[in-house]
Amino acid sequence: MSTPTPPAETETALARRYRLELNTGTDTTPTWILVPGVQEFAPKVEPTQQKSTTYDDEGWADSTVTELTWSIETKLAHRCHPTTGVFNAAQERLRLASENFGSASRVHVRYYDREGRDEAYEGRALVTWEPDGGAADDLDTIKVTLTGKGKRTKIANPVAPAGGGTLTLAATEGKAGKEVA
């Protein structure tokens, strides 16, 4: 009996690998701005399954995926300017969308792996803005849920190196020299 070859992938990816951006421009000329202060980030795709069992299944249940929904749950440190106290523009856009109807209630977002891996998506979403509250010594944090409105589209990762190869974090994070495969 042969021993299976151990996998070459021995490093664990970090949860902070995601970057969330908001389009403040138009569909034809997007202007992507960072949503800062992300402390937690959980993208999800959830299938709706309908029972499709027939007599041919001989008593075994069968289901079929009939719909997909996507969402992002994130926790943000509520950012403001150190001198003026004005809240961050991207975070404010999310808050205002959560208090509106129709097209004003939707935002155009994209998220991607900041180390250049293939995982990158964009779409339109409805916003839920829920301040966490807390004690006098707590930070002001917000739970934001982005609920997909329509299709989530796979995109080319905006920080992926052209033609493959390695990516340096210096190019995307302003840090010196660390290479990421």
Coordinates of N, CA and C in Angstrom, one line a residue, residues 90-169:
A90 N -17.3 56.4 1.7 CA -17.8 55.1 1.3 C -18.8 54.5 2.3
Q91 N -18.4 54.6 3.6 CA -19.2 54.1 4.7 C -20.5 54.9 4.7
E92 N -20.5 56.2 4.5 CA -21.7 57.1 4.5 C -22.6 56.7 3.4
R93 N -22.0 56.4 2.2 CA -22.9 55.9 1.1 C -23.6 54.6 1.4
L94 N -23.0 53.7 2.1 CA -23.6 52.5 2.5 C -24.8 52.8 3.5
R95 N -24.5 53.7 4.5 CA -25.5 54.0 5.5 C -26.7 54.7 4.8
L96 N -26.5 55.6 3.9 CA -27.6 56.3 3.3 C -28.4 55.4 2.4
A97 N -27.7 54.5 1.7 CA -28.5 53.5 0.9 C -29.4 52.6 1.8
S98 N -29.0 52.4 3.0 CA -29.8 51.5 3.9 C -31.1 52.2 4.3
E99 N -31.1 53.5 4.1 CA -32.3 54.3 4.6 C -33.1 54.8 3.4
N100 N -32.9 54.2 2.2 CA -33.6 54.7 1.0 C -34.5 53.6 0.4
F101 N -35.2 54.0 -0.7 CA -36.0 53.1 -1.5 C -35.5 53.1 -2.9
G102 N -36.0 52.2 -3.7 CA -35.7 52.1 -5.2 C -34.2 52.1 -5.5
S103 N -33.8 52.8 -6.5 CA -32.4 52.7 -7.0 C -31.5 53.3 -5.9
A104 N -32.0 54.2 -5.1 CA -31.1 54.9 -4.0 C -30.8 53.9 -2.9
S105 N -31.5 52.7 -2.9 CA -31.2 51.7 -1.8 C -30.2 50.7 -2.3
R106 N -29.7 50.8 -3.5 CA -28.7 49.8 -4.0 C -27.4 50.5 -4.2
V107 N -26.4 49.6 -4.0 CA -25.0 50.1 -4.2 C -24.3 49.1 -5.2
H108 N -23.3 49.5 -5.9 CA -22.6 48.7 -6.8 C -21.2 48.4 -6.1
V109 N -21.0 47.1 -5.8 CA -19.8 46.8 -5.0 C -19.0 45.7 -5.8
R110 N -17.7 45.7 -5.4 CA -16.9 44.6 -5.9 C -16.0 44.2 -4.7
Y111 N -15.6 42.9 -4.7 CA -14.7 42.4 -3.7 C -13.7 41.4 -4.4
Y112 N -12.5 41.4 -3.9 CA -11.5 40.5 -4.5 C -10.4 40.2 -3.4
D113 N -9.7 39.2 -3.8 CA -8.5 38.7 -3.0 C -7.4 39.8 -3.2
R114 N -7.0 40.5 -2.2 CA -6.0 41.5 -2.3 C -4.6 41.0 -2.6
E115 N -4.4 39.7 -2.6 CA -3.2 39.1 -2.9 C -3.1 38.6 -4.4
G116 N -4.2 38.9 -5.1 CA -4.2 38.7 -6.6 C -4.7 37.4 -7.0
R117 N -5.2 36.5 -6.1 CA -5.8 35.3 -6.5 C -7.0 35.5 -7.3
D118 N -7.5 34.4 -7.9 CA -8.6 34.5 -8.9 C -9.9 34.9 -8.4
E119 N -10.2 34.9 -7.1 CA -11.5 35.2 -6.5 C -11.8 36.7 -6.5
A120 N -12.7 37.1 -7.4 CA -13.1 38.5 -7.6 C -14.4 38.6 -8.2
Y121 N -15.3 39.4 -7.6 CA -16.7 39.5 -8.0 C -17.2 40.9 -7.9
E122 N -18.3 41.2 -8.6 CA -19.0 42.4 -8.4 C -20.5 42.2 -8.7
G123 N -21.2 43.2 -8.1 CA -22.7 43.1 -8.3 C -23.4 44.3 -7.6
R124 N -24.7 44.3 -7.7 CA -25.5 45.3 -7.0 C -26.1 44.7 -5.8
A125 N -26.2 45.5 -4.7 CA -26.7 44.9 -3.5 C -27.6 46.0 -2.7
L126 N -28.5 45.4 -1.9 CA -29.2 46.2 -1.0 C -28.4 46.3 0.3
V127 N -28.6 47.3 1.1 CA -27.7 47.5 2.3 C -28.5 47.5 3.6
T128 N -28.1 46.7 4.5 CA -28.6 46.8 5.9 C -27.4 47.3 6.8
W129 N -27.7 48.4 7.5 CA -26.7 49.1 8.4 C -27.1 49.0 9.8
E130 N -26.4 48.2 10.6 CA -26.8 48.0 12.0 C -25.6 48.4 12.9
P131 N -25.7 49.5 13.6 CA -24.7 49.9 14.6 C -24.7 48.9 15.7
D132 N -23.5 48.5 16.2 CA -23.4 47.5 17.2 C -23.7 48.1 18.6
G133 N -23.5 49.4 18.7 CA -23.7 50.0 20.1 C -22.6 49.6 21.0
G134 N -22.8 49.7 22.3 CA -21.8 49.2 23.2 C -21.6 50.1 24.4
A135 N -20.6 49.7 25.2 CA -20.2 50.5 26.4 C -19.4 51.7 26.0
A136 N -19.1 52.5 27.1 CA -18.4 53.8 26.9 C -17.0 53.5 26.4
D137 N -16.4 52.4 26.6 CA -15.0 52.1 26.2 C -14.9 51.3 24.9
D138 N -16.1 51.0 24.3 CA -16.1 50.3 23.0 C -15.8 51.2 21.8
L139 N -15.4 50.5 20.7 CA -15.2 51.2 19.5 C -16.6 51.3 18.8
D140 N -16.8 52.2 17.9 CA -18.0 52.3 17.1 C -17.9 51.4 15.9
T141 N -18.6 50.3 16.0 CA -18.6 49.3 14.9 C -20.0 49.1 14.3
I142 N -20.0 48.7 13.1 CA -21.3 48.6 12.3 C -21.3 47.2 11.7
K143 N -22.4 46.5 11.8 CA -22.6 45.3 11.0 C -23.3 45.7 9.7
V144 N -22.7 45.4 8.6 CA -23.3 45.8 7.3 C -23.6 44.5 6.5
T145 N -24.8 44.3 6.0 CA -25.1 43.2 5.2 C -25.5 43.7 3.8
L146 N -24.8 43.2 2.8 CA -25.1 43.5 1.4 C -25.8 42.3 0.8
T147 N -27.0 42.5 0.5 CA -27.8 41.4 -0.1 C -27.9 41.6 -1.6
G148 N -27.4 40.6 -2.3 CA -27.3 40.7 -3.8 C -28.6 41.0 -4.4
K149 N -28.7 41.9 -5.4 CA -29.8 42.2 -6.2 C -29.5 41.8 -7.6
G150 N -29.9 40.6 -7.9 CA -29.5 40.0 -9.2 C -28.2 39.3 -9.2
K151 N -27.6 39.1 -10.3 CA -26.4 38.3 -10.5 C -25.2 38.9 -9.9
R152 N -24.4 38.0 -9.2 CA -23.0 38.4 -8.8 C -22.1 37.9 -10.0
T153 N -21.3 38.8 -10.5 CA -20.5 38.5 -11.7 C -19.1 38.3 -11.4
K154 N -18.5 37.3 -11.9 CA -17.0 37.1 -11.8 C -16.3 38.1 -12.6
I155 N -15.3 38.7 -12.0 CA -14.5 39.7 -12.8 C -13.0 39.3 -12.7
A156 N -12.2 40.0 -13.5 CA -10.7 39.8 -13.4 C -10.3 40.5 -12.1
N157 N -9.5 39.9 -11.3 CA -9.0 40.5 -10.1 C -8.2 41.8 -10.5
P158 N -8.6 42.9 -10.0 CA -7.9 44.2 -10.4 C -6.4 44.3 -9.9
V159 N -6.0 43.4 -8.9 CA -4.6 43.5 -8.5 C -3.8 42.2 -8.9
A160 N -4.4 41.4 -9.8 CA -3.7 40.2 -10.3 C -2.6 40.7 -11.2
P161 N -1.5 40.0 -11.1 CA -0.4 40.4 -12.0 C -0.7 40.1 -13.5
A162 N -0.4 40.9 -14.4 CA -0.6 40.7 -15.8 C 0.2 39.4 -16.3
G163 N -0.5 38.5 -16.9 CA 0.2 37.3 -17.4 C 0.6 36.3 -16.3
G164 N 0.0 36.4 -15.1 CA 0.3 35.4 -14.0 C 1.6 35.8 -13.3
G165 N 2.2 34.8 -12.7 CA 3.4 35.1 -11.9 C 3.2 35.5 -10.5
T166 N 4.1 36.1 -9.9 CA 4.0 36.5 -8.5 C 3.6 38.0 -8.4
L167 N 3.0 38.3 -7.3 CA 2.5 39.6 -7.0 C 3.2 40.1 -5.8
T168 N 3.7 41.3 -5.8 CA 4.2 41.9 -4.5 C 3.2 42.7 -3.8
L169 N 3.1 42.5 -2.5 CA 2.2 43.3 -1.7 C 2.6 44.8 -1.7

